[in-house]
Tab-separated table of C-alpha atoms in Angstrom:
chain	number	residue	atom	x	y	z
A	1	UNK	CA	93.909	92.921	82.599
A	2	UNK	CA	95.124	90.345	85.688
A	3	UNK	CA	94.475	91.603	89.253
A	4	UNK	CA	96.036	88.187	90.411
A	5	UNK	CA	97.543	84.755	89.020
A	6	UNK	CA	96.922	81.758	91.082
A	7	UNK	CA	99.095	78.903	89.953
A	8	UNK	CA	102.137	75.920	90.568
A	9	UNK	CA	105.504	77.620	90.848
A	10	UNK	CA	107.700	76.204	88.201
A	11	UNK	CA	110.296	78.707	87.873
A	12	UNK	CA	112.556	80.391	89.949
A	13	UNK	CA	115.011	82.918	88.533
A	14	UNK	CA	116.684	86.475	89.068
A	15	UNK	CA	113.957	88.654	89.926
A	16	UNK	CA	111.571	86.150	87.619
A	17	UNK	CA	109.533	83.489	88.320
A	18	UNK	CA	106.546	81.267	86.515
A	19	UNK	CA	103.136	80.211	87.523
A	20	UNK	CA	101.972	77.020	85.696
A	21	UNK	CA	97.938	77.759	85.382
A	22	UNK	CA	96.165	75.078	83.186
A	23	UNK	CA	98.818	73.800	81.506
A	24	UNK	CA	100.067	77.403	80.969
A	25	UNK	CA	103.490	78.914	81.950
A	26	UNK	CA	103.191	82.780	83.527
A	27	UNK	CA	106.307	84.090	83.309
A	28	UNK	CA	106.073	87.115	86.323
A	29	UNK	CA	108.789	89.445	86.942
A	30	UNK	CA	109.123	89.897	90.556
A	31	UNK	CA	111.468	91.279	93.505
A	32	UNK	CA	113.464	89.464	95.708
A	33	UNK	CA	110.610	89.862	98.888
A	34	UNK	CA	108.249	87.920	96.769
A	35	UNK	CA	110.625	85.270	95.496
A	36	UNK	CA	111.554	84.395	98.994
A	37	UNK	CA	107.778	83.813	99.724
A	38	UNK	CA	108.053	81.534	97.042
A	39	UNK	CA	109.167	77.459	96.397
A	40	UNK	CA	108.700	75.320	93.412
A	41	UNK	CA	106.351	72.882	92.957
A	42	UNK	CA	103.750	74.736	95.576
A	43	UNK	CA	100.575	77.092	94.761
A	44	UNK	CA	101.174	80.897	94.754
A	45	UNK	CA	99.053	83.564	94.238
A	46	UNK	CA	100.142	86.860	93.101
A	47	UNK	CA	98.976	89.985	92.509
A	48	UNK	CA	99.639	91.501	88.854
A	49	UNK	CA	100.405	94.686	87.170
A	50	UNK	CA	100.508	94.457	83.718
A	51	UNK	CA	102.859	96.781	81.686
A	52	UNK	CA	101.293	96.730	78.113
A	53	UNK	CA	103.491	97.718	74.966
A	54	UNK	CA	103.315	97.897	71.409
A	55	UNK	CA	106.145	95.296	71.494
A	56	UNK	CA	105.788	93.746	74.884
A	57	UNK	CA	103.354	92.166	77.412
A	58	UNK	CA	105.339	92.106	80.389
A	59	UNK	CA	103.338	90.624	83.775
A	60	UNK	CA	105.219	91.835	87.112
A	61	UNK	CA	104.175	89.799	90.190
A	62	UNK	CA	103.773	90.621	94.255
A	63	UNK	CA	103.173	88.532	96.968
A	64	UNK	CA	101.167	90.990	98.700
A	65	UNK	CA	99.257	94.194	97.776
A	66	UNK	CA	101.796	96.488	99.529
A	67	UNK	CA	104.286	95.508	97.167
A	68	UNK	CA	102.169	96.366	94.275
A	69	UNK	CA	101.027	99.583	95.647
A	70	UNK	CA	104.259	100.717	95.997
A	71	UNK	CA	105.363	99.679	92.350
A	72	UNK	CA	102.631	101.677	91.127
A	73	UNK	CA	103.058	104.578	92.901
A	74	UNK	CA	107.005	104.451	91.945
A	75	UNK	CA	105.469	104.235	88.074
A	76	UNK	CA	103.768	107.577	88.730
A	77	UNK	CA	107.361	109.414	89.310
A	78	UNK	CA	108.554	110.877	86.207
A	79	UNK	CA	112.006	108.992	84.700
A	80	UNK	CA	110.570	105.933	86.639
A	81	UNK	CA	110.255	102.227	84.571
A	82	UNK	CA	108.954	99.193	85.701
A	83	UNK	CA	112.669	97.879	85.829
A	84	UNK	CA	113.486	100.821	87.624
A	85	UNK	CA	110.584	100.400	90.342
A	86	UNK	CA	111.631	96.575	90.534
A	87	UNK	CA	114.941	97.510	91.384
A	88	UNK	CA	114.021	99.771	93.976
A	89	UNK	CA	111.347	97.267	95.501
A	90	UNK	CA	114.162	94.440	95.747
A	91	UNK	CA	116.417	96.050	97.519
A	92	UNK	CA	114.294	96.882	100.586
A	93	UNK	CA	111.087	96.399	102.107
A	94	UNK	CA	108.268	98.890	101.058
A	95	UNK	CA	107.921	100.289	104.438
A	96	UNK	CA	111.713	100.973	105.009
A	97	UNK	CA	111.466	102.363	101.553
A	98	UNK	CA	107.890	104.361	102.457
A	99	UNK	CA	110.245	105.903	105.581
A	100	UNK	CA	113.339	106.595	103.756
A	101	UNK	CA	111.175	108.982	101.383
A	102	UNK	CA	109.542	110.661	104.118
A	103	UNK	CA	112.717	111.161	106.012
A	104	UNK	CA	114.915	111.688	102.788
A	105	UNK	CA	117.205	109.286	102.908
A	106	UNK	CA	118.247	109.004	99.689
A	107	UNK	CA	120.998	107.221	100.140
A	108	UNK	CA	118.298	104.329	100.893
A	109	UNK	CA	117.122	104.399	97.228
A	110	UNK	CA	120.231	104.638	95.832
A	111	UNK	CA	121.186	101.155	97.198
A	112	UNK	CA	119.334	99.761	94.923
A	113	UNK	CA	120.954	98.812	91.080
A	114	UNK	CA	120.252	101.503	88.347
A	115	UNK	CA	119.183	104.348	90.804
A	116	UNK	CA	121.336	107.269	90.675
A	117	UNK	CA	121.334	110.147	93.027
A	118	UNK	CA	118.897	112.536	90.846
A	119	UNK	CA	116.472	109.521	90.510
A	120	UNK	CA	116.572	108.658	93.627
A	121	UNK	CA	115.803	112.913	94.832
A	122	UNK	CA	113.062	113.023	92.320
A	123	UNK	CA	111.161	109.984	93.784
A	124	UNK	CA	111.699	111.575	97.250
A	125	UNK	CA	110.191	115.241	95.524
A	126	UNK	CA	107.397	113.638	94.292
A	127	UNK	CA	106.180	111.327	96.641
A	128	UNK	CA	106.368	113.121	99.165
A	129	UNK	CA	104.212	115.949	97.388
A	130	UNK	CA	101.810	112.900	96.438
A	131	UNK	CA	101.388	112.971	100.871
A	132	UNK	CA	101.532	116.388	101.419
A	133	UNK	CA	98.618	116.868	98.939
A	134	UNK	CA	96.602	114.120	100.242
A	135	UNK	CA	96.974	114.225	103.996
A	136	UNK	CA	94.653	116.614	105.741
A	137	UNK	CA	96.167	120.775	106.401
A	138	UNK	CA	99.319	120.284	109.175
A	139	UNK	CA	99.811	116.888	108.242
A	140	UNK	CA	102.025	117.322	105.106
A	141	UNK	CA	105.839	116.733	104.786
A	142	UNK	CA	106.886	119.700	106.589
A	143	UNK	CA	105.045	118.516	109.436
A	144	UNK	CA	106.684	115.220	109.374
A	145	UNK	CA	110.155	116.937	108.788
A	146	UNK	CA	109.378	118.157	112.111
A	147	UNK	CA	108.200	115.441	114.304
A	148	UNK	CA	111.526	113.639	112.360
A	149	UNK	CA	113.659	116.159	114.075
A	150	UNK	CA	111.804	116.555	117.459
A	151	UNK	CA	112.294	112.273	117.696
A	152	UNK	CA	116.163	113.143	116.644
A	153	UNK	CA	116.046	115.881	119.570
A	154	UNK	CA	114.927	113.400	122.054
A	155	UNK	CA	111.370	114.743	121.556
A	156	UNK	CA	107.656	112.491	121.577
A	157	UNK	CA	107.242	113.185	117.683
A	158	UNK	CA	104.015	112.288	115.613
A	159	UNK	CA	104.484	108.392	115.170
A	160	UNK	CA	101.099	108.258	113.982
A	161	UNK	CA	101.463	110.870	111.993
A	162	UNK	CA	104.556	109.538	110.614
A	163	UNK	CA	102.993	105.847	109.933
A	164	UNK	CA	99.960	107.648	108.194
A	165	UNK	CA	102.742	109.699	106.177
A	166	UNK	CA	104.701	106.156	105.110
A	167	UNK	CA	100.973	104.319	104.635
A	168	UNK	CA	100.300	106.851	102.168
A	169	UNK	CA	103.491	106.267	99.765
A	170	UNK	CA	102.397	103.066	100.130
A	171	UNK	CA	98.867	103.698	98.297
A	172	UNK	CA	96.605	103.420	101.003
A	173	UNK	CA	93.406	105.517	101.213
A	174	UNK	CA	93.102	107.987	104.514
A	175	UNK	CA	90.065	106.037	105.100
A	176	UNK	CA	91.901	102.593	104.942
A	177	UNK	CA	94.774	104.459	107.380
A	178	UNK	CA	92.339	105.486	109.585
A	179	UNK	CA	90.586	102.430	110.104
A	180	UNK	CA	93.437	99.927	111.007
A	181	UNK	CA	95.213	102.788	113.622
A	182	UNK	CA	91.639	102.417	115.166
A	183	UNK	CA	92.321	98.730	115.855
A	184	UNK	CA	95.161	99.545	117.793
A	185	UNK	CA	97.013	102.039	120.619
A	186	UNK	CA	98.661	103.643	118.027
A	187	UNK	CA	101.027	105.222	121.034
A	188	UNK	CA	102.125	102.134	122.571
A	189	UNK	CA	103.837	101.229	119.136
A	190	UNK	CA	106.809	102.485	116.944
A	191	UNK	CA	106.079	103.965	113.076
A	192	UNK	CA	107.273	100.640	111.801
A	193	UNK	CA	105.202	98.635	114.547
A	194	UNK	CA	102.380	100.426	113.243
A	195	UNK	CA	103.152	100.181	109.138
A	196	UNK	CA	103.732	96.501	109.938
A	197	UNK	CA	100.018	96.021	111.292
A	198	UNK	CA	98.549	97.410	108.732
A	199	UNK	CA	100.475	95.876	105.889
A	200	UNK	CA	99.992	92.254	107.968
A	201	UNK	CA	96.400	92.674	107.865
A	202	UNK	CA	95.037	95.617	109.910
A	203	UNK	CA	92.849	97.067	106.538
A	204	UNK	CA	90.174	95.131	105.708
């Protein structure tokens, strides 16, 4: 099992790319985010889920741990693939997608190639059950239904409970939330101020 590939780029494709390691070629299936972090002929590291088969051995690639968070949790919804994940990874980034599932916009997931409308409702179902469950009592998606439509009211709203919400789709660990929001004044900044700190860095 790879937790990362550190290598030459050598290959840039559709949603693919290659990492040249000792002489050997990586071939990494990837989403558009990552490939634009990318350039041939310089070092990347990425970090690798690896979707084992009787047929296949198929290595996906992510520039950053978010990404691959994400991708697994999207495996974990039922009718979900890896291509199916990909596609939904590429055609936003994971904490536009992490919002649109906690404020079900499914039209948001449906953007992206392959994802119908019942696809695209189940990964909203159960993700979103994946938070409610997790999160402490009053802190579940009802709760950030609410502070949704109190901020659409012209209300204060939750943002930190709304950022906690979206950090949690994302795969992060209360304790791993609750750590990076106490780097910061979580009021002075917007949900996706705050998701953006802790995806740039803010968990250590």
């Amino acid at each position: 099992m790879y937790y990362y590939l550190d290598g030459m780029v050598t290959v840039i494709g559709q949603n693919l790319t290659v990492l040249d390691i000792g002489g050997v070629g990586y071939a990494c299936m990837t989403t558009i985010s990552t490939l634009s972090n990318l350039e041939i002929g310089k070092k990347a590291k990425l970090y690798i889920y690896s979707n084992i088969k009787e047929d296949a051995f198929d290595l996906y690639g992510f520039y950053d741990l978010s990404e691959k968070r994400f991708f697994e949790q999207l495996l974990g919804v039922s009718g979900v693939g890896p291509k199916a994940a990909l596609s939904i990874l590429s055609s936003s980034t994971p904490e536009a997608l992490a919002l649109a599932i906690i404020g079900d916009d499914e039209s948001a997931l449906t953007r992206a190639p392959g994802i119908g409308k019942k696809l695209a409702q189940r990964v909203i179902l159960e993700l979103k059950d994946k938070v409610s469950k997790e999160l402490p009592i009053g802190q579940g998606a009802t709760g950030y239904a609410a502070a949704r439509d109190a901020k659409k009211a012209g209300g204060v709203g939750d943002t930190a409970r709304d950022a906690a919400a979206a950090l949690t789709v994302l795969g992060y660990t209360q304790s791993e939330i609750s750590a990076a929001m106490r780097s910061i004044d979580v009021s002075a900044f917007s949900v996706e101020e705050i998701i953006r700190h802790v995806l740039s860095g803010g968990v250590k």
